[in-house]
């Protein structure tokens, strides 16, 4: 051969395959007995997700050798990668019992675990209406109160010139002008696209 290690001889050498020992075979050879292979084990768990929001989780598994994965009873679109990561691009509302099978690629032994997956329909953001007052020419600031299953983005409608809303949902107006205003504040779920709105009723009094 052309490599310095390609020399067969009695005992430990690369060409025979003992150059990179497999633990089970090595122990069997040294002890002179058959050592049983260690079967993989899967620890199932409960997984929750939202309809329309990509779902991904890793299979909790213990194994001595590389594994091959497969799914049983999985809904359409759910797949498992060679690394044991289960993903579902567009989950559908419902409850599912998915059996994950892990097969030891060297010994052929298998393990199974049932994952209980629940997908719920997310509610749209809920924004609380606000009635506020300000003084003309003095900075106005108002944090909007809301509930949402995911992060949201904010927009204003029918707002007076100069009024803005931050990413944190804080409405501000550096130089309020005397008058009464009804501004629609809208929160949009960053994952589902659902929206919720409320009115900010603002009265600006003379300075």
JSON list of C-alpha atoms in Angstrom, two decimals:
[
{"chain": "A", "resi": 1, "resn": "UNK", "atom": "CA", "xyz": [0.00, 0.00, 0.00]},
{"chain": "A", "resi": 2, "resn": "UNK", "atom": "CA", "xyz": [0.94, 3.65, -0.19]},
{"chain": "A", "resi": 3, "resn": "UNK", "atom": "CA", "xyz": [0.20, 4.64, 3.42]},
{"chain": "A", "resi": 4, "resn": "UNK", "atom": "CA", "xyz": [2.49, 4.03, 6.38]},
{"chain": "A", "resi": 5, "resn": "UNK", "atom": "CA", "xyz": [-0.30, 2.32, 8.34]},
{"chain": "A", "resi": 6, "resn": "UNK", "atom": "CA", "xyz": [-1.32, -0.13, 5.60]},
{"chain": "A", "resi": 7, "resn": "UNK", "atom": "CA", "xyz": [0.62, -3.07, 7.01]},
{"chain": "A", "resi": 8, "resn": "UNK", "atom": "CA", "xyz": [-1.20, -6.16, 8.26]},
{"chain": "A", "resi": 9, "resn": "UNK", "atom": "CA", "xyz": [0.34, -7.90, 11.21]},
{"chain": "A", "resi": 10, "resn": "UNK", "atom": "CA", "xyz": [-0.59, -9.94, 14.25]},
{"chain": "A", "resi": 11, "resn": "UNK", "atom": "CA", "xyz": [-2.64, -7.96, 16.78]},
{"chain": "A", "resi": 12, "resn": "UNK", "atom": "CA", "xyz": [-3.59, -4.30, 16.48]},
{"chain": "A", "resi": 13, "resn": "UNK", "atom": "CA", "xyz": [-3.59, -2.95, 12.92]},
{"chain": "A", "resi": 14, "resn": "UNK", "atom": "CA", "xyz": [-5.69, -0.81, 10.59]},
{"chain": "A", "resi": 15, "resn": "UNK", "atom": "CA", "xyz": [-6.34, -3.18, 7.67]},
{"chain": "A", "resi": 16, "resn": "UNK", "atom": "CA", "xyz": [-8.14, -5.70, 9.90]},
{"chain": "A", "resi": 17, "resn": "UNK", "atom": "CA", "xyz": [-10.53, -3.01, 11.17]},
{"chain": "A", "resi": 18, "resn": "UNK", "atom": "CA", "xyz": [-9.13, -3.05, 14.70]},
{"chain": "A", "resi": 19, "resn": "UNK", "atom": "CA", "xyz": [-7.35, 0.26, 14.05]},
{"chain": "A", "resi": 20, "resn": "UNK", "atom": "CA", "xyz": [-10.59, 2.05, 14.99]},
{"chain": "A", "resi": 21, "resn": "UNK", "atom": "CA", "xyz": [-12.25, -0.25, 17.51]},
{"chain": "A", "resi": 22, "resn": "UNK", "atom": "CA", "xyz": [-15.98, -0.55, 18.00]},
{"chain": "A", "resi": 23, "resn": "UNK", "atom": "CA", "xyz": [-16.51, -0.69, 21.75]},
{"chain": "A", "resi": 24, "resn": "UNK", "atom": "CA", "xyz": [-18.87, -3.67, 21.80]},
{"chain": "A", "resi": 25, "resn": "UNK", "atom": "CA", "xyz": [-16.62, -5.78, 19.56]},
{"chain": "A", "resi": 26, "resn": "UNK", "atom": "CA", "xyz": [-13.47, -4.73, 21.43]},
{"chain": "A", "resi": 27, "resn": "UNK", "atom": "CA", "xyz": [-14.88, -5.65, 24.86]},
{"chain": "A", "resi": 28, "resn": "UNK", "atom": "CA", "xyz": [-16.10, -8.97, 23.51]},
{"chain": "A", "resi": 29, "resn": "UNK", "atom": "CA", "xyz": [-12.66, -9.74, 22.11]},
{"chain": "A", "resi": 30, "resn": "UNK", "atom": "CA", "xyz": [-10.77, -8.76, 25.27]},
{"chain": "A", "resi": 31, "resn": "UNK", "atom": "CA", "xyz": [-13.13, -10.54, 27.65]},
{"chain": "A", "resi": 32, "resn": "UNK", "atom": "CA", "xyz": [-13.64, -13.57, 25.50]},
{"chain": "A", "resi": 33, "resn": "UNK", "atom": "CA", "xyz": [-17.39, -13.27, 25.95]},
{"chain": "A", "resi": 34, "resn": "UNK", "atom": "CA", "xyz": [-20.26, -11.69, 24.02]},
{"chain": "A", "resi": 35, "resn": "UNK", "atom": "CA", "xyz": [-21.12, -8.27, 25.39]},
{"chain": "A", "resi": 36, "resn": "UNK", "atom": "CA", "xyz": [-24.76, -7.33, 24.69]},
{"chain": "A", "resi": 37, "resn": "UNK", "atom": "CA", "xyz": [-25.22, -4.20, 22.63]},
{"chain": "A", "resi": 38, "resn": "UNK", "atom": "CA", "xyz": [-26.79, -1.23, 24.38]},
{"chain": "A", "resi": 39, "resn": "UNK", "atom": "CA", "xyz": [-30.16, -0.43, 22.83]},
{"chain": "A", "resi": 40, "resn": "UNK", "atom": "CA", "xyz": [-31.14, 3.21, 22.24]},
{"chain": "A", "resi": 41, "resn": "UNK", "atom": "CA", "xyz": [-33.80, 4.77, 24.47]},
{"chain": "A", "resi": 42, "resn": "UNK", "atom": "CA", "xyz": [-36.24, 7.59, 23.71]},
{"chain": "A", "resi": 43, "resn": "UNK", "atom": "CA", "xyz": [-37.80, 9.85, 26.33]},
{"chain": "A", "resi": 44, "resn": "UNK", "atom": "CA", "xyz": [-41.16, 11.06, 24.98]},
{"chain": "A", "resi": 45, "resn": "UNK", "atom": "CA", "xyz": [-42.58, 14.41, 25.96]},
{"chain": "A", "resi": 46, "resn": "UNK", "atom": "CA", "xyz": [-45.51, 16.76, 25.35]},
{"chain": "A", "resi": 47, "resn": "UNK", "atom": "CA", "xyz": [-45.09, 19.30, 22.56]},
{"chain": "A", "resi": 48, "resn": "UNK", "atom": "CA", "xyz": [-47.28, 22.38, 22.07]},
{"chain": "A", "resi": 49, "resn": "UNK", "atom": "CA", "xyz": [-47.51, 24.65, 19.05]},
{"chain": "A", "resi": 50, "resn": "UNK", "atom": "CA", "xyz": [-49.64, 27.14, 17.17]},
{"chain": "A", "resi": 51, "resn": "UNK", "atom": "CA", "xyz": [-51.50, 26.66, 13.92]},
{"chain": "A", "resi": 52, "resn": "UNK", "atom": "CA", "xyz": [-49.63, 28.20, 11.01]},
{"chain": "A", "resi": 53, "resn": "UNK", "atom": "CA", "xyz": [-46.45, 28.77, 13.04]},
{"chain": "A", "resi": 54, "resn": "UNK", "atom": "CA", "xyz": [-43.51, 26.51, 12.14]},
{"chain": "A", "resi": 55, "resn": "UNK", "atom": "CA", "xyz": [-42.91, 23.80, 14.75]},
{"chain": "A", "resi": 56, "resn": "UNK", "atom": "CA", "xyz": [-39.55, 22.17, 15.51]},
{"chain": "A", "resi": 57, "resn": "UNK", "atom": "CA", "xyz": [-38.25, 19.98, 18.33]},
{"chain": "A", "resi": 58, "resn": "UNK", "atom": "CA", "xyz": [-35.43, 17.50, 18.91]},
{"chain": "A", "resi": 59, "resn": "UNK", "atom": "CA", "xyz": [-36.02, 13.87, 19.80]},
{"chain": "A", "resi": 60, "resn": "UNK", "atom": "CA", "xyz": [-34.73, 13.14, 23.31]},
{"chain": "A", "resi": 61, "resn": "UNK", "atom": "CA", "xyz": [-32.69, 9.99, 22.78]},
{"chain": "A", "resi": 62, "resn": "UNK", "atom": "CA", "xyz": [-29.76, 8.14, 24.35]},
{"chain": "A", "resi": 63, "resn": "UNK", "atom": "CA", "xyz": [-27.70, 5.83, 22.15]},
{"chain": "A", "resi": 64, "resn": "UNK", "atom": "CA", "xyz": [-24.22, 4.35, 21.82]},
{"chain": "A", "resi": 65, "resn": "UNK", "atom": "CA", "xyz": [-24.12, 4.52, 18.02]},
{"chain": "A", "resi": 66, "resn": "UNK", "atom": "CA", "xyz": [-25.44, 6.67, 15.16]},
{"chain": "A", "resi": 67, "resn": "UNK", "atom": "CA", "xyz": [-29.20, 6.42, 14.62]},
{"chain": "A", "resi": 68, "resn": "UNK", "atom": "CA", "xyz": [-31.71, 6.38, 11.81]},
{"chain": "A", "resi": 69, "resn": "UNK", "atom": "CA", "xyz": [-35.10, 7.99, 12.51]},
{"chain": "A", "resi": 70, "resn": "UNK", "atom": "CA", "xyz": [-38.62, 7.46, 11.25]},
{"chain": "A", "resi": 71, "resn": "UNK", "atom": "CA", "xyz": [-42.10, 8.70, 12.16]},
{"chain": "A", "resi": 72, "resn": "UNK", "atom": "CA", "xyz": [-45.37, 6.81, 12.60]},
{"chain": "A", "resi": 73, "resn": "UNK", "atom": "CA", "xyz": [-48.81, 8.44, 12.63]},
{"chain": "A", "resi": 74, "resn": "UNK", "atom": "CA", "xyz": [-47.37, 11.82, 11.69]},
{"chain": "A", "resi": 75, "resn": "UNK", "atom": "CA", "xyz": [-49.66, 14.40, 10.06]},
{"chain": "A", "resi": 76, "resn": "UNK", "atom": "CA", "xyz": [-49.01, 15.48, 6.49]},
{"chain": "A", "resi": 77, "resn": "UNK", "atom": "CA", "xyz": [-45.98, 17.73, 6.21]},
{"chain": "A", "resi": 78, "resn": "UNK", "atom": "CA", "xyz": [-44.23, 16.57, 9.39]},
{"chain": "A", "resi": 79, "resn": "UNK", "atom": "CA", "xyz": [-40.73, 15.19, 8.85]},
{"chain": "A", "resi": 80, "resn": "UNK", "atom": "CA", "xyz": [-37.70, 14.10, 10.89]},
{"chain": "A", "resi": 81, "resn": "UNK", "atom": "CA", "xyz": [-34.11, 14.86, 9.92]},
{"chain": "A", "resi": 82, "resn": "UNK", "atom": "CA", "xyz": [-31.07, 12.57, 10.13]},
{"chain": "A", "resi": 83, "resn": "UNK", "atom": "CA", "xyz": [-30.13, 14.53, 13.25]},
{"chain": "A", "resi": 84, "resn": "UNK", "atom": "CA", "xyz": [-33.40, 13.64, 14.99]},
{"chain": "A", "resi": 85, "resn": "UNK", "atom": "CA", "xyz": [-35.09, 17.02, 14.62]},
{"chain": "A", "resi": 86, "resn": "UNK", "atom": "CA", "xyz": [-38.82, 16.84, 13.97]},
{"chain": "A", "resi": 87, "resn": "UNK", "atom": "CA", "xyz": [-40.24, 19.78, 12.03]},
{"chain": "A", "resi": 88, "resn": "UNK", "atom": "CA", "xyz": [-43.62, 20.83, 10.68]},
{"chain": "A", "resi": 89, "resn": "UNK", "atom": "CA", "xyz": [-43.69, 23.90, 8.45]},
{"chain": "A", "resi": 90, "resn": "UNK", "atom": "CA", "xyz": [-47.42, 24.61, 8.67]},
{"chain": "A", "resi": 91, "resn": "UNK", "atom": "CA", "xyz": [-49.05, 22.97, 11.70]},
{"chain": "A", "resi": 92, "resn": "UNK", "atom": "CA", "xyz": [-52.81, 22.39, 11.65]},
{"chain": "A", "resi": 93, "resn": "UNK", "atom": "CA", "xyz": [-55.00, 22.73, 14.74]},
{"chain": "A", "resi": 94, "resn": "UNK", "atom": "CA", "xyz": [-55.54, 19.41, 16.52]},
{"chain": "A", "resi": 95, "resn": "UNK", "atom": "CA", "xyz": [-54.03, 16.79, 18.82]},
{"chain": "A", "resi": 96, "resn": "UNK", "atom": "CA", "xyz": [-51.63, 14.20, 17.46]},
{"chain": "A", "resi": 97, "resn": "UNK", "atom": "CA", "xyz": [-49.82, 11.10, 18.77]},
{"chain": "A", "resi": 98, "resn": "UNK", "atom": "CA", "xyz": [-46.65, 10.67, 16.75]},
{"chain": "A", "resi": 99, "resn": "UNK", "atom": "CA", "xyz": [-44.44, 7.62, 17.23]},
{"chain": "A", "resi": 100, "resn": "UNK", "atom": "CA", "xyz": [-40.73, 8.29, 16.74]},
{"chain": "A", "resi": 101, "resn": "UNK", "atom": "CA", "xyz": [-38.57, 5.25, 16.01]},
{"chain": "A", "resi": 102, "resn": "UNK", "atom": "CA", "xyz": [-34.79, 5.36, 16.40]},
{"chain": "A", "resi": 103, "resn": "UNK", "atom": "CA", "xyz": [-32.80, 2.53, 14.85]},
{"chain": "A", "resi": 104, "resn": "UNK", "atom": "CA", "xyz": [-29.16, 1.84, 15.78]},
{"chain": "A", "resi": 105, "resn": "UNK", "atom": "CA", "xyz": [-27.35, 1.80, 12.44]},
{"chain": "A", "resi": 106, "resn": "UNK", "atom": "CA", "xyz": [-24.76, -0.72, 13.69]},
{"chain": "A", "resi": 107, "resn": "UNK", "atom": "CA", "xyz": [-26.73, -3.18, 15.77]},
{"chain": "A", "resi": 108, "resn": "UNK", "atom": "CA", "xyz": [-30.19, -2.76, 14.25]},
{"chain": "A", "resi": 109, "resn": "UNK", "atom": "CA", "xyz": [-31.78, -2.35, 17.67]},
{"chain": "A", "resi": 110, "resn": "UNK", "atom": "CA", "xyz": [-34.67, 0.09, 17.88]},
{"chain": "A", "resi": 111, "resn": "UNK", "atom": "CA", "xyz": [-36.44, 2.30, 20.38]},
{"chain": "A", "resi": 112, "resn": "UNK", "atom": "CA", "xyz": [-39.81, 4.02, 20.16]},
{"chain": "A", "resi": 113, "resn": "UNK", "atom": "CA", "xyz": [-41.36, 6.99, 21.91]},
{"chain": "A", "resi": 114, "resn": "UNK", "atom": "CA", "xyz": [-44.80, 8.55, 21.50]},
{"chain": "A", "resi": 115, "resn": "UNK", "atom": "CA", "xyz": [-44.87, 12.35, 21.36]},
{"chain": "A", "resi": 116, "resn": "UNK", "atom": "CA", "xyz": [-48.19, 14.01, 22.26]},
{"chain": "A", "resi": 117, "resn": "UNK", "atom": "CA", "xyz": [-48.42, 17.09, 20.07]},
{"chain": "A", "resi": 118, "resn": "UNK", "atom": "CA", "xyz": [-51.13, 19.72, 20.55]},
{"chain": "A", "resi": 119, "resn": "UNK", "atom": "CA", "xyz": [-51.60, 22.52, 18.03]},
{"chain": "A", "resi": 120, "resn": "UNK", "atom": "CA", "xyz": [-53.93, 25.36, 19.01]},
{"chain": "A", "resi": 121, "resn": "UNK", "atom": "CA", "xyz": [-55.40, 28.21, 17.00]},
{"chain": "A", "resi": 122, "resn": "UNK", "atom": "CA", "xyz": [-53.68, 31.37, 18.24]},
{"chain": "A", "resi": 123, "resn": "UNK", "atom": "CA", "xyz": [-55.84, 34.28, 19.30]},
{"chain": "A", "resi": 124, "resn": "UNK", "atom": "CA", "xyz": [-55.29, 37.66, 17.61]},
{"chain": "A", "resi": 125, "resn": "UNK", "atom": "CA", "xyz": [-53.63, 40.41, 19.66]},
{"chain": "A", "resi": 126, "resn": "UNK", "atom": "CA", "xyz": [-55.94, 42.26, 22.04]},
{"chain": "A", "resi": 127, "resn": "UNK", "atom": "CA", "xyz": [-55.23, 45.97, 22.50]},
{"chain": "A", "resi": 128, "resn": "UNK", "atom": "CA", "xyz": [-56.79, 48.02, 25.33]},
{"chain": "A", "resi": 129, "resn": "UNK", "atom": "CA", "xyz": [-58.45, 51.30, 24.41]},
{"chain": "A", "resi": 130, "resn": "UNK", "atom": "CA", "xyz": [-57.05, 54.39, 26.12]},
{"chain": "A", "resi": 131, "resn": "UNK", "atom": "CA", "xyz": [-58.49, 57.81, 26.98]},
{"chain": "A", "resi": 132, "resn": "UNK", "atom": "CA", "xyz": [-55.76, 60.34, 27.70]},
{"chain": "A", "resi": 133, "resn": "UNK", "atom": "CA", "xyz": [-55.07, 64.05, 27.86]},
{"chain": "A", "resi": 134, "resn": "UNK", "atom": "CA", "xyz": [-52.09, 66.23, 27.06]},
{"chain": "A", "resi": 135, "resn": "UNK", "atom": "CA", "xyz": [-50.99, 69.83, 27.11]},
{"chain": "A", "resi": 136, "resn": "UNK", "atom": "CA", "xyz": [-50.25, 71.65, 23.89]},
{"chain": "A", "resi": 137, "resn": "UNK", "atom": "CA", "xyz": [-46.55, 71.96, 23.23]},
{"chain": "A", "resi": 138, "resn": "UNK", "atom": "CA", "xyz": [-45.54, 69.47, 25.94]},
{"chain": "A", "resi": 139, "resn": "UNK", "atom": "CA", "xyz": [-44.31, 65.96, 25.13]},
{"chain": "A", "resi": 140, "resn": "UNK", "atom": "CA", "xyz": [-47.04, 63.31, 25.23]},
{"chain": "A", "resi": 141, "resn": "UNK", "atom": "CA", "xyz": [-46.24, 59.63, 25.80]},
{"chain": "A", "resi": 142, "resn": "UNK", "atom": "CA", "xyz": [-48.56, 56.67, 26.32]},
{"chain": "A", "resi": 143, "resn": "UNK", "atom": "CA", "xyz": [-47.70, 52.96, 26.55]},
{"chain": "A", "resi": 144, "resn": "UNK", "atom": "CA", "xyz": [-50.37, 50.75, 25.00]},
{"chain": "A", "resi": 145, "resn": "UNK", "atom": "CA", "xyz": [-51.53, 47.72, 26.97]},
{"chain": "A", "resi": 146, "resn": "UNK", "atom": "CA", "xyz": [-52.04, 44.49, 25.02]},
{"chain": "A", "resi": 147, "resn": "UNK", "atom": "CA", "xyz": [-51.97, 40.70, 25.12]},
{"chain": "A", "resi": 148, "resn": "UNK", "atom": "CA", "xyz": [-50.70, 38.47, 22.32]},
{"chain": "A", "resi": 149, "resn": "UNK", "atom": "CA", "xyz": [-49.27, 34.94, 21.97]},
{"chain": "A", "resi": 150, "resn": "UNK", "atom": "CA", "xyz": [-46.27, 36.23, 20.02]},
{"chain": "A", "resi": 151, "resn": "UNK", "atom": "CA", "xyz": [-44.29, 39.41, 19.46]},
{"chain": "A", "resi": 152, "resn": "UNK", "atom": "CA", "xyz": [-46.20, 42.17, 17.66]},
{"chain": "A", "resi": 153, "resn": "UNK", "atom": "CA", "xyz": [-45.51, 45.13, 15.38]},
{"chain": "A", "resi": 154, "resn": "UNK", "atom": "CA", "xyz": [-47.38, 48.42, 15.73]},
{"chain": "A", "resi": 155, "resn": "UNK", "atom": "CA", "xyz": [-49.05, 50.90, 13.38]},
{"chain": "A", "resi": 156, "resn": "UNK", "atom": "CA", "xyz": [-51.15, 54.05, 13.81]},
{"chain": "A", "resi": 157, "resn": "UNK", "atom": "CA", "xyz": [-54.09, 55.21, 11.71]},
{"chain": "A", "resi": 158, "resn": "UNK", "atom": "CA", "xyz": [-55.62, 58.71, 11.62]},
{"chain": "A", "resi": 159, "resn": "UNK", "atom": "CA", "xyz": [-52.83, 60.02, 13.81]},
{"chain": "A", "resi": 160, "resn": "UNK", "atom": "CA", "xyz": [-51.97, 63.73, 13.82]},
{"chain": "A", "resi": 161, "resn": "UNK", "atom": "CA", "xyz": [-48.73, 64.89, 12.22]},
{"chain": "A", "resi": 162, "resn": "UNK", "atom": "CA", "xyz": [-45.72, 64.10, 14.37]},
{"chain": "A", "resi": 163, "resn": "UNK", "atom": "CA", "xyz": [-47.31, 61.29, 16.41]},
{"chain": "A", "resi": 164, "resn": "UNK", "atom": "CA", "xyz": [-45.47, 57.95, 16.24]},
{"chain": "A", "resi": 165, "resn": "UNK", "atom": "CA", "xyz": [-45.45, 54.58, 17.98]},
{"chain": "A", "resi": 166, "resn": "UNK", "atom": "CA", "xyz": [-42.33, 52.65, 19.00]},
{"chain": "A", "resi": 167, "resn": "UNK", "atom": "CA", "xyz": [-41.57, 48.94, 18.58]},
{"chain": "A", "resi": 168, "resn": "UNK", "atom": "CA", "xyz": [-42.48, 48.55, 22.26]},
{"chain": "A", "resi": 169, "resn": "UNK", "atom": "CA", "xyz": [-45.96, 49.99, 21.73]},
{"chain": "A", "resi": 170, "resn": "UNK", "atom": "CA", "xyz": [-45.35, 53.45, 23.19]},
{"chain": "A", "resi": 171, "resn": "UNK", "atom": "CA", "xyz": [-47.22, 56.28, 21.46]},
{"chain": "A", "resi": 172, "resn": "UNK", "atom": "CA", "xyz": [-45.41, 59.61, 21.57]},
{"chain": "A", "resi": 173, "resn": "UNK", "atom": "CA", "xyz": [-46.03, 63.12, 20.26]},
{"chain": "A", "resi": 174, "resn": "UNK", "atom": "CA", "xyz": [-43.23, 65.63, 20.85]},
{"chain": "A", "resi": 175, "resn": "UNK", "atom": "CA", "xyz": [-45.35, 68.75, 20.20]},
{"chain": "A", "resi": 176, "resn": "UNK", "atom": "CA", "xyz": [-49.08, 68.13, 20.69]},
{"chain": "A", "resi": 177, "resn": "UNK", "atom": "CA", "xyz": [-51.50, 70.58, 19.07]},
{"chain": "A", "resi": 178, "resn": "UNK", "atom": "CA", "xyz": [-54.69, 71.66, 20.84]},
{"chain": "A", "resi": 179, "resn": "UNK", "atom": "CA", "xyz": [-57.73, 69.56, 19.86]},
{"chain": "A", "resi": 180, "resn": "UNK", "atom": "CA", "xyz": [-59.40, 66.17, 20.19]},
{"chain": "A", "resi": 181, "resn": "UNK", "atom": "CA", "xyz": [-58.08, 63.11, 18.37]},
{"chain": "A", "resi": 182, "resn": "UNK", "atom": "CA", "xyz": [-59.17, 59.50, 17.85]},
{"chain": "A", "resi": 183, "resn": "UNK", "atom": "CA", "xyz": [-56.19, 57.44, 16.79]},
{"chain": "A", "resi": 184, "resn": "UNK", "atom": "CA", "xyz": [-56.50, 53.77, 15.85]},
{"chain": "A", "resi": 185, "resn": "UNK", "atom": "CA", "xyz": [-53.64, 51.70, 17.28]},
{"chain": "A", "resi": 186, "resn": "UNK", "atom": "CA", "xyz": [-53.10, 48.30, 15.64]},
{"chain": "A", "resi": 187, "resn": "UNK", "atom": "CA", "xyz": [-50.94, 45.40, 16.84]},
{"chain": "A", "resi": 188, "resn": "UNK", "atom": "CA", "xyz": [-49.98, 42.71, 14.31]},
{"chain": "A", "resi": 189, "resn": "UNK", "atom": "CA", "xyz": [-48.80, 39.25, 15.39]},
{"chain": "A", "resi": 190, "resn": "UNK", "atom": "CA", "xyz": [-45.34, 38.79, 13.88]},
{"chain": "A", "resi": 191, "resn": "UNK", "atom": "CA", "xyz": [-45.87, 35.05, 13.34]},
{"chain": "A", "resi": 192, "resn": "UNK", "atom": "CA", "xyz": [-49.54, 34.58, 12.46]},
{"chain": "A", "resi": 193, "resn": "UNK", "atom": "CA", "xyz": [-50.23, 37.95, 10.83]},
{"chain": "A", "resi": 194, "resn": "UNK", "atom": "CA", "xyz": [-53.41, 38.39, 12.88]},
{"chain": "A", "resi": 195, "resn": "UNK", "atom": "CA", "xyz": [-54.23, 41.89, 14.08]},
{"chain": "A", "resi": 196, "resn": "UNK", "atom": "CA", "xyz": [-56.02, 43.62, 16.93]},
{"chain": "A", "resi": 197, "resn": "UNK", "atom": "CA", "xyz": [-56.91, 47.31, 17.23]},
{"chain": "A", "resi": 198, "resn": "UNK", "atom": "CA", "xyz": [-58.11, 49.84, 19.77]},
{"chain": "A", "resi": 199, "resn": "UNK", "atom": "CA", "xyz": [-58.71, 53.59, 19.83]},
{"chain": "A", "resi": 200, "resn": "UNK", "atom": "CA", "xyz": [-56.52, 56.09, 21.63]},
{"chain": "A", "resi": 201, "resn": "UNK", "atom": "CA", "xyz": [-58.79, 59.04, 22.47]},
{"chain": "A", "resi": 202, "resn": "UNK", "atom": "CA", "xyz": [-56.59, 62.04, 23.12]},
{"chain": "A", "resi": 203, "resn": "UNK", "atom": "CA", "xyz": [-57.61, 65.52, 24.24]},
{"chain": "A", "resi": 204, "resn": "UNK", "atom": "CA", "xyz": [-54.95, 68.19, 23.99]},
{"chain": "A", "resi": 205, "resn": "UNK", "atom": "CA", "xyz": [-55.65, 71.24, 26.12]},
{"chain": "A", "resi": 206, "resn": "UNK", "atom": "CA", "xyz": [-54.24, 74.71, 25.67]},
{"chain": "A", "resi": 207, "resn": "UNK", "atom": "CA", "xyz": [-50.94, 75.38, 27.39]}
]
